[in-house]
Coordinates of N, CA and C in Angstrom, one line a residue:
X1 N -9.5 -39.2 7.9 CA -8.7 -38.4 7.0 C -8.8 -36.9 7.4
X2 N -7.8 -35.9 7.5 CA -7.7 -35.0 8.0 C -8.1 -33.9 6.9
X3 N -8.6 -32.7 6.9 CA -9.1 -31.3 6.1 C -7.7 -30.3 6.7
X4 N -7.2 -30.4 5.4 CA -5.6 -29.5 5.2 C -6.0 -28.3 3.9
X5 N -6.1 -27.3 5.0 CA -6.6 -26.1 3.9 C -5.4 -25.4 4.0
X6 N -5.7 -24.6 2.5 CA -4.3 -23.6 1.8 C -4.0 -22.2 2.7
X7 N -3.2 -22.5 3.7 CA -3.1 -20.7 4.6 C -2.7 -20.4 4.1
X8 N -2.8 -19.1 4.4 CA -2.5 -17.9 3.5 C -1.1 -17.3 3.0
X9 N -0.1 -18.2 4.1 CA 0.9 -17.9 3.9 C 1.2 -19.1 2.1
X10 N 0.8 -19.9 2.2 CA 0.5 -20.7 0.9 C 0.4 -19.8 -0.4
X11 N -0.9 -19.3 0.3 CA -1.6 -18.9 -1.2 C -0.2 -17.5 -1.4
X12 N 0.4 -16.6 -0.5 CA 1.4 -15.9 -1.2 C 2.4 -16.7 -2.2
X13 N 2.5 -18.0 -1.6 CA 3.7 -19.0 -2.2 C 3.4 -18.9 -3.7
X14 N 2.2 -19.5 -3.7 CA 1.8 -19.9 -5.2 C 1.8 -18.7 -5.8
X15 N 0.8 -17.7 -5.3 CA 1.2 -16.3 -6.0 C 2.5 -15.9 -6.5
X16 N 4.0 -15.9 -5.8 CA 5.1 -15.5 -6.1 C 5.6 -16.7 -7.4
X17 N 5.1 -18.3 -6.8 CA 5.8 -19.1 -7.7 C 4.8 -19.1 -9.5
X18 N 3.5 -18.2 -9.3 CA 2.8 -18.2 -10.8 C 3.6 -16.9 -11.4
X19 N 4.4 -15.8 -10.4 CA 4.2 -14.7 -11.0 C 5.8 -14.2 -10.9
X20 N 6.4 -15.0 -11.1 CA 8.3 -14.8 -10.8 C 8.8 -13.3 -11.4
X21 N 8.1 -13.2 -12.8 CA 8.8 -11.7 -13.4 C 8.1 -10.1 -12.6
X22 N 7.0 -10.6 -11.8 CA 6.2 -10.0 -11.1 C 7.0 -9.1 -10.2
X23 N 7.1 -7.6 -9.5 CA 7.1 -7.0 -8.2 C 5.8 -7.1 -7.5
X24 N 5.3 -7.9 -7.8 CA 3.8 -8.4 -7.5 C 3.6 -9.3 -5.8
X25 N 3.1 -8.6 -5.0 CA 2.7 -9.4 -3.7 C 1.1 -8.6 -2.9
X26 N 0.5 -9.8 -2.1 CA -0.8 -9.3 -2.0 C -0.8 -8.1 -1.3
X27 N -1.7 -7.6 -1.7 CA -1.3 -5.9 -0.8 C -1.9 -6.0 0.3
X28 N -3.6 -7.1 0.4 CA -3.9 -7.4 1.4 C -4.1 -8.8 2.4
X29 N -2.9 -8.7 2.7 CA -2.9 -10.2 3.9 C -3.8 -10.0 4.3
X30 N -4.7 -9.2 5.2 CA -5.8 -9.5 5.9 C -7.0 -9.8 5.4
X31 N -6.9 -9.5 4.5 CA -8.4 -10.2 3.3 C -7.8 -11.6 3.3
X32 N -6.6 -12.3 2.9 CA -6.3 -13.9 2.5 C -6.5 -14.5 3.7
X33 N -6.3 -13.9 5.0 CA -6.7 -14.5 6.3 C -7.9 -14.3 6.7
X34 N -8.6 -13.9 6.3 CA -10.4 -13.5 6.1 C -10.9 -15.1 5.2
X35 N -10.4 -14.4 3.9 CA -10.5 -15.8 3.6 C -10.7 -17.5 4.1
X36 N -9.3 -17.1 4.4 CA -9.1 -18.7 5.1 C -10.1 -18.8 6.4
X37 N -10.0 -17.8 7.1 CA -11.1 -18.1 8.2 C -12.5 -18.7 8.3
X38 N -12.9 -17.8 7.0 CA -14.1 -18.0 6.5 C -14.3 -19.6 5.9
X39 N -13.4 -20.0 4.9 CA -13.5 -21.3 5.2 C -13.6 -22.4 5.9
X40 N -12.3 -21.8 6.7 CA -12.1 -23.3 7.8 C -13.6 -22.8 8.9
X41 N -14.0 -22.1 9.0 CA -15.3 -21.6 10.0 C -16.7 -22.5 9.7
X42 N -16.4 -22.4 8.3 CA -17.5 -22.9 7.4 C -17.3 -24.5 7.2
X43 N -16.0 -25.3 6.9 CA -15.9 -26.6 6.6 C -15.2 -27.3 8.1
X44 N -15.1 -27.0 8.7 CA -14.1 -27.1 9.9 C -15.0 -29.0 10.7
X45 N -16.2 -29.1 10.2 CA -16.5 -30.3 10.8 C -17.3 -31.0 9.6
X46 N -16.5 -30.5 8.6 CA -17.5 -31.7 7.7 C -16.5 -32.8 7.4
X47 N -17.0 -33.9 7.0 CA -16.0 -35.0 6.3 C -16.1 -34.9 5.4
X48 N -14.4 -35.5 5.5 CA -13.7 -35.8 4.0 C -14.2 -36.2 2.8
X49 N -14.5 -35.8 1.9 CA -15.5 -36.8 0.7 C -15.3 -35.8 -0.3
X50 N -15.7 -36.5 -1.2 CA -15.5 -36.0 -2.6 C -16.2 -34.8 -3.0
X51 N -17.5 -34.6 -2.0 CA -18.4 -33.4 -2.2 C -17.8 -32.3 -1.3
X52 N -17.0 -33.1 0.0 CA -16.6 -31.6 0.4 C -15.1 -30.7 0.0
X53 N -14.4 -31.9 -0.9 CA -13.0 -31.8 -1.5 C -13.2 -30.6 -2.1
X54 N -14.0 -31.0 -3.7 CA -14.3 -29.9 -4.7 C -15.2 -29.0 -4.2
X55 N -16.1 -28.9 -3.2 CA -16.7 -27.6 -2.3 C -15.7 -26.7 -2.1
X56 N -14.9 -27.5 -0.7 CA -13.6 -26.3 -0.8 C -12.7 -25.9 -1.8
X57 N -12.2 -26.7 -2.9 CA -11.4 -26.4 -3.7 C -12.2 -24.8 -4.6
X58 N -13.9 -24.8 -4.8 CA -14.1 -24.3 -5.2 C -14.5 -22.9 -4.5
X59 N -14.2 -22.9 -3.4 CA -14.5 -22.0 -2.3 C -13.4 -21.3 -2.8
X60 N -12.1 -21.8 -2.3 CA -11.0 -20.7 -2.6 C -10.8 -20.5 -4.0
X61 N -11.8 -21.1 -5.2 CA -11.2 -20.1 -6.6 C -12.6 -19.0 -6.7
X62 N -13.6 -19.4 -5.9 CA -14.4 -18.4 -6.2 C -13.9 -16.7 -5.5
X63 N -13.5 -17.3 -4.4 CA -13.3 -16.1 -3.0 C -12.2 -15.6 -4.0
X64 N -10.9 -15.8 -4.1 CA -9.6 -15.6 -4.1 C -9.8 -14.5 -5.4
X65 N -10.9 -15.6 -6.7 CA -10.7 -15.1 -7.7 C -12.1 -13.7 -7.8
X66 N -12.8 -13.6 -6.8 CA -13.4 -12.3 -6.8 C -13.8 -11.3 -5.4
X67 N -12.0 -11.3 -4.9 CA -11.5 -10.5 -3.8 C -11.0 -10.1 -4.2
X68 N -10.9 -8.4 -3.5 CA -9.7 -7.9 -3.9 C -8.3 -7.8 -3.0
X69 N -8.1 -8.7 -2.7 CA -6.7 -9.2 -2.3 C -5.5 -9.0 -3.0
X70 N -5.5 -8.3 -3.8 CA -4.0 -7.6 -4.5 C -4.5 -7.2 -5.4
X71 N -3.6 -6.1 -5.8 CA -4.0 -5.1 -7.0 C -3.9 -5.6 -8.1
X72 N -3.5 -6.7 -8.9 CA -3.4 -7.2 -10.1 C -5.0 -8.4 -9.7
X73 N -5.9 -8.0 -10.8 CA -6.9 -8.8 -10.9 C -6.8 -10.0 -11.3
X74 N -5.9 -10.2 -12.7 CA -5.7 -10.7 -13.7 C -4.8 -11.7 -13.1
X75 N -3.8 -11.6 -12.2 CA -3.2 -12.2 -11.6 C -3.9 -12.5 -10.6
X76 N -5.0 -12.6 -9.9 CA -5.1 -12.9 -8.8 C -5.6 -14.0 -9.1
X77 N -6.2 -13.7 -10.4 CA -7.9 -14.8 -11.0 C -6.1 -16.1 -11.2
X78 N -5.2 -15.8 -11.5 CA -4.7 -17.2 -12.0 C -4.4 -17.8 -10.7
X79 N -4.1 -16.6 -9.9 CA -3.6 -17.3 -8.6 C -4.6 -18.3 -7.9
X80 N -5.6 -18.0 -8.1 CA -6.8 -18.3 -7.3 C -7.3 -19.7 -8.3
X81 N -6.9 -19.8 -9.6 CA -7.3 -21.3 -10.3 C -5.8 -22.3 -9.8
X82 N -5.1 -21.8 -9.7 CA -4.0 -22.7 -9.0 C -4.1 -23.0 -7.9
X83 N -4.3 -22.2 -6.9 CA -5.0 -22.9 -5.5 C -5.7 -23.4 -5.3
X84 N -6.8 -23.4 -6.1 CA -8.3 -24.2 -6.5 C -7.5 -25.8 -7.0
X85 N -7.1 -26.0 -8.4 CA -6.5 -27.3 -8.7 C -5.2 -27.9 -7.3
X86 N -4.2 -27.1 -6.7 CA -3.3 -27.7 -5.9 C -4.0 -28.3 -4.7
X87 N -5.3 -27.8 -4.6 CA -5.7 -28.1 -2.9 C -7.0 -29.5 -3.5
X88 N -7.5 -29.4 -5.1 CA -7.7 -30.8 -5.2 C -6.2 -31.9 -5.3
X89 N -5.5 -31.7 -5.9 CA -4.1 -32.2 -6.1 C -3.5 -33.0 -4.8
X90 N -3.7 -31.7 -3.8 CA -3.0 -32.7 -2.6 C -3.8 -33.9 -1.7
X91 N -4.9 -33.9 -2.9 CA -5.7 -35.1 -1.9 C -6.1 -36.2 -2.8
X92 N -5.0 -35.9 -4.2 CA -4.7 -37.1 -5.1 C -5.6 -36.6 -6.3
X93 N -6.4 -36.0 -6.7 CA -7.3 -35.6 -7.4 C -6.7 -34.4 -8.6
X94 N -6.4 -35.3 -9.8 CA -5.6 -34.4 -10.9 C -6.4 -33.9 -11.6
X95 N -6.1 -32.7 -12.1 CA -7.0 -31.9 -13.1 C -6.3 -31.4 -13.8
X96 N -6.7 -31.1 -15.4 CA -5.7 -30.3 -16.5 C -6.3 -28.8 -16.2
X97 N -4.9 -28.4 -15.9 CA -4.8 -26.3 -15.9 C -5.2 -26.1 -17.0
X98 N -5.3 -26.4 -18.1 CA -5.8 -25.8 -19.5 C -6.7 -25.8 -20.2
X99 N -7.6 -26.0 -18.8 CA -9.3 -25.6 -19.2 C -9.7 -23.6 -19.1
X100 N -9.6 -23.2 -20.5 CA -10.1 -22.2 -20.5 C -11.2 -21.5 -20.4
X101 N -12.4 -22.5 -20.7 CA -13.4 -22.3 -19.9 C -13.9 -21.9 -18.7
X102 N -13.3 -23.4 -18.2 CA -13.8 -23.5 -16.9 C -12.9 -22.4 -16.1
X103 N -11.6 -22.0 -16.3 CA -11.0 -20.6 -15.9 C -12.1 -19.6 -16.1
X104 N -12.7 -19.5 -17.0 CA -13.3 -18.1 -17.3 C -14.8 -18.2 -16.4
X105 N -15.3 -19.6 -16.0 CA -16.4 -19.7 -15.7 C -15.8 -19.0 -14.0
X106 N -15.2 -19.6 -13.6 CA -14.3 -19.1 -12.5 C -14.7 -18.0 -12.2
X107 N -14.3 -16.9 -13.1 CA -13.6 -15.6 -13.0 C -14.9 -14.7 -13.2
X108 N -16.3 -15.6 -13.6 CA -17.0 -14.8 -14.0 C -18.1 -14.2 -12.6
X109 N -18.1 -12.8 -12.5 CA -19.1 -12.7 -11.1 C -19.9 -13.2 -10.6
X110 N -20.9 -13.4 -11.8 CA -21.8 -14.6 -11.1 C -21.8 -16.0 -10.8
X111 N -20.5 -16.4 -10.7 CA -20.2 -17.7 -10.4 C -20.0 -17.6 -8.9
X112 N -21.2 -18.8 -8.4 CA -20.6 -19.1 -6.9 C -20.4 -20.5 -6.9
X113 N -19.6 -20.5 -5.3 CA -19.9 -22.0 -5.5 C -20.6 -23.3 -5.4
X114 N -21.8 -23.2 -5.4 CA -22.8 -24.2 -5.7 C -22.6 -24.5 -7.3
X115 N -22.2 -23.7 -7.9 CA -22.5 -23.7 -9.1 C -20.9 -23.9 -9.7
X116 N -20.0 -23.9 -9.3 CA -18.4 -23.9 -9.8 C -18.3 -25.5 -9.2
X117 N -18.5 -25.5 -8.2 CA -18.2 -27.4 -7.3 C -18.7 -28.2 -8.3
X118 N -20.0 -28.5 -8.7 CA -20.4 -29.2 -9.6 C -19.8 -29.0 -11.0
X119 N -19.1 -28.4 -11.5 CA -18.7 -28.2 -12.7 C -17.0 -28.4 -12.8
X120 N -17.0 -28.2 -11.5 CA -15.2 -28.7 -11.5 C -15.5 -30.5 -11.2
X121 N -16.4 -30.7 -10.7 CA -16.4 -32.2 -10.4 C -16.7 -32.9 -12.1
X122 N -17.7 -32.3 -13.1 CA -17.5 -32.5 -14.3 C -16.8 -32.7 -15.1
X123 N -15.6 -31.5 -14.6 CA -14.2 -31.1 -15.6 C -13.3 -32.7 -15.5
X124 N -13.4 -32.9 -13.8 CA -13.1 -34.0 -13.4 C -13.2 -34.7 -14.1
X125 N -14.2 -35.5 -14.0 CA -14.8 -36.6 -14.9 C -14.3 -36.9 -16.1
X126 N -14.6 -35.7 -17.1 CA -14.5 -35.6 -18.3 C -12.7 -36.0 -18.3
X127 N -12.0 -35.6 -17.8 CA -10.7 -36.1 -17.2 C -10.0 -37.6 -17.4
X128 N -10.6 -37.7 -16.6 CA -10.8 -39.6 -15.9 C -11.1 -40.3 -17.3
X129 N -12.3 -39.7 -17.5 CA -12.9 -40.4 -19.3 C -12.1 -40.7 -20.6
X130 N -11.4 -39.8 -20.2 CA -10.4 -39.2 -21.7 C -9.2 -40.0 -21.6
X131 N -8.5 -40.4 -19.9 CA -7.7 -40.9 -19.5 C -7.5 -42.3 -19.6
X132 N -9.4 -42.8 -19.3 CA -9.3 -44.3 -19.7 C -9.4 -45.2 -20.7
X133 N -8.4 -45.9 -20.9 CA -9.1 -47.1 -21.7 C -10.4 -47.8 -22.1
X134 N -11.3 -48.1 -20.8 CA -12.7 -48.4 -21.3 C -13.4 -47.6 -21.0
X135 N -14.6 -47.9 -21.6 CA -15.9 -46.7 -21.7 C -16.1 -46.4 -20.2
X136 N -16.3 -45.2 -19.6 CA -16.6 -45.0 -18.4 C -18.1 -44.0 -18.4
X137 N -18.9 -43.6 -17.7 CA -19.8 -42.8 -17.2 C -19.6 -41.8 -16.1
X138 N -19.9 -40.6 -16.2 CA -19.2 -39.6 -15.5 C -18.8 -40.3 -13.9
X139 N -20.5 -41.2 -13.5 CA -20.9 -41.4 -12.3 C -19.7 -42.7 -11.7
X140 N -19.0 -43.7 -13.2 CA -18.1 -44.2 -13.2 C -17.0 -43.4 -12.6
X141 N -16.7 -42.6 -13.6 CA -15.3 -41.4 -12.8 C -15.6 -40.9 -12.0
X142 N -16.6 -40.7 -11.5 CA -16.2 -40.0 -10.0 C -16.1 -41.2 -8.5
X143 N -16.9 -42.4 -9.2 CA -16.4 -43.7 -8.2 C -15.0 -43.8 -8.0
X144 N -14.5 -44.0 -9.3 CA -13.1 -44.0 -9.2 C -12.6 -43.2 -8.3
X145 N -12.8 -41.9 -8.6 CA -12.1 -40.8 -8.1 C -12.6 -41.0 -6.2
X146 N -13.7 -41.2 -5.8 CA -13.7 -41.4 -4.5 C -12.9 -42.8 -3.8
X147 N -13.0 -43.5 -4.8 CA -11.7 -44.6 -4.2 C -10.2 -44.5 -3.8
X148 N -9.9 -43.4 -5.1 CA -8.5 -43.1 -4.9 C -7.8 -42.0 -4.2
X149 N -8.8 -41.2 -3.4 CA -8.3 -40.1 -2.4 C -8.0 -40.1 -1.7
X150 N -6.9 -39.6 -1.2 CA -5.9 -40.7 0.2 C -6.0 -39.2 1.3
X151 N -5.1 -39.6 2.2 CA -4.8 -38.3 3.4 C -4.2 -37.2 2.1
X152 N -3.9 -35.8 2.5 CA -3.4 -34.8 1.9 C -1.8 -35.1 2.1
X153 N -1.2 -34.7 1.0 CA 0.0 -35.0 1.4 C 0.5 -33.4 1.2
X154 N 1.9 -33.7 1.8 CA 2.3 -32.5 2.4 C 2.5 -31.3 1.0
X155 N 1.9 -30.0 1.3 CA 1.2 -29.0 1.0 C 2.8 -28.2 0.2
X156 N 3.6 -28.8 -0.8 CA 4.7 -28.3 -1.0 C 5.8 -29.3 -1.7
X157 N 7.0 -28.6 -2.4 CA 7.6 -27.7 -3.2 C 6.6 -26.9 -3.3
X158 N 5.8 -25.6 -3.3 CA 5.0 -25.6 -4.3 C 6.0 -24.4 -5.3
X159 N 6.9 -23.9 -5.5 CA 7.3 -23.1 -7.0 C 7.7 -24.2 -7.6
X160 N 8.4 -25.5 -7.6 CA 8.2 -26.3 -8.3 C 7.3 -27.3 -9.6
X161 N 6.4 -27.2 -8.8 CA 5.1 -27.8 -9.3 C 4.6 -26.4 -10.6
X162 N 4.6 -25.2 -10.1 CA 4.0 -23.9 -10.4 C 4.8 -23.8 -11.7
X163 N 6.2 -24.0 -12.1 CA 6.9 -23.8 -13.5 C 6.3 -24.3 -14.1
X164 N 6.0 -25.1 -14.5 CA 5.0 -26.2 -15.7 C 4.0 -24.8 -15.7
X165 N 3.4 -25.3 -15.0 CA 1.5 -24.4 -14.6 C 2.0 -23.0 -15.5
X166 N 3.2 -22.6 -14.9 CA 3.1 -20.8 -15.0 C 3.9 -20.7 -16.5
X167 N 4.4 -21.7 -16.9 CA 4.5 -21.6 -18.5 C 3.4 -21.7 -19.7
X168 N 2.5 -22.7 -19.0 CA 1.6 -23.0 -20.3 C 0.0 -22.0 -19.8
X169 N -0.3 -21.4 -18.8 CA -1.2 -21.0 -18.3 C -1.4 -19.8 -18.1
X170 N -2.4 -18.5 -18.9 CA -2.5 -17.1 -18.6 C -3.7 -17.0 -18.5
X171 N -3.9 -15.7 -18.2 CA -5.2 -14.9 -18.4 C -6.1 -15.4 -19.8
X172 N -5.2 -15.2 -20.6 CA -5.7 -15.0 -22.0 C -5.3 -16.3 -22.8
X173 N -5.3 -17.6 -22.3 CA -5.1 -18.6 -22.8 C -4.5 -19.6 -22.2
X174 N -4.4 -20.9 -22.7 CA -3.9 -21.8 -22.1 C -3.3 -22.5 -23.5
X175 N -2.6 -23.3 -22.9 CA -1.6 -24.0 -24.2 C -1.4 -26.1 -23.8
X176 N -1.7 -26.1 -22.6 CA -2.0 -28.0 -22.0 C -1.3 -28.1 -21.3
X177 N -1.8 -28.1 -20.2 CA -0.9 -29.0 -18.9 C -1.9 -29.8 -18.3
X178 N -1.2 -30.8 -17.8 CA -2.2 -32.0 -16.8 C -1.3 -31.6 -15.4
X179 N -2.3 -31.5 -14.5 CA -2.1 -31.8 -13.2 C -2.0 -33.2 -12.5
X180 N -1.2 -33.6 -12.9 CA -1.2 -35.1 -11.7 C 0.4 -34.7 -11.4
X181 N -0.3 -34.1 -9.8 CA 0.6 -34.8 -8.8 C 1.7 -33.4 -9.3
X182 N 1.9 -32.7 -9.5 CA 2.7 -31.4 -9.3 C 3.4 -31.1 -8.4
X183 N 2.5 -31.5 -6.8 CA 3.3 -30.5 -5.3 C 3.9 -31.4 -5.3
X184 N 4.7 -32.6 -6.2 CA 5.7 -33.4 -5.8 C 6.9 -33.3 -7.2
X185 N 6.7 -32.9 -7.5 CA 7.8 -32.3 -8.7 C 9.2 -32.1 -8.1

């Protein structure tokens, strides 16, 4: 299975498609390409698996969400929880946007990712749990969840997927959306 990370030309996408009423664009491309570097430098030979999925997923909401890569903060932090849920998404792995918690755990400075990975893989779970019919154990859902992760599929519509998200999802609250399967909207 191949490791398909969000370039940076991406992460503008999703920024323009969370922030449409916005004159809003990153002021600094070369911080998002810093970013990305730094990732793929760092994950570039690990395998595919479920620890290194939500590793990177959580890589880019910690980075994104406390860089200064564009002048709107507030906007960055949402941009940066959408790139975080689309890049588990495209490797089959749904998650509901309207965890305001776990957004705020995100956003908070002393959040890294040792400590965001394992708590998005939670959020997960709790997910899976709520979703199934029989009684399951976190360690249950996340079995599942490593069964059902396929190749990444291709990285787009993404303003499509982003209307749902950018309706029910702010700074200052959330109102319920599920993530399954969006970048195919």
């Amino acid at each position: 299975m191949i490791l398909r990370l969000v370039k940076p030309v991406d992460i503008v996408k999703i920024d323009i498609g969370m922030h449409l009423e916005a004159n809003h664009h990153p002021t600094n491309f070369a911080q998002l390409v810093d970013i990305y570097s730094t990732i793929d430098r760092e994950y570039f030979d690990y395998t595919v698996n479920l620890d290194s999925i939500f590793s990177i997923a959580a890589e880019y909401a910690i980075r994104l969400a406390h860089t200064a890569w564009t002048e709107d903060t507030n906007r960055a932090a949402e941009t940066a929880f959408a790139v975080c849920l689309l890049f588990l998404n495209q490797y089959g792995i749904p998650m509901k946007g309207n965890d305001q918690i776990l957004f705020n755990v995100m956003r908070d400075e002393w959040t890294t990712v040792d400590k965001f990975a394992p708590r998005l893989m939670l959020e997960h779970a709790k997910t899976v749990i709520s979703n199934s019919s029989a009684p399951l154990t976190a360690g249950d859902a996340l079995e599942m969840t490593k069964r059902s992760i396929h190749s990444p599929i291709r990285f787009g519509p993404l303003t499509t997927g982003l209307k749902s998200l950018r309706e029910s999802f702010t700074v200052s609250g959330c109102k319920g959306v599920q993530w399954d399967n969006y970048i195919n909207d």
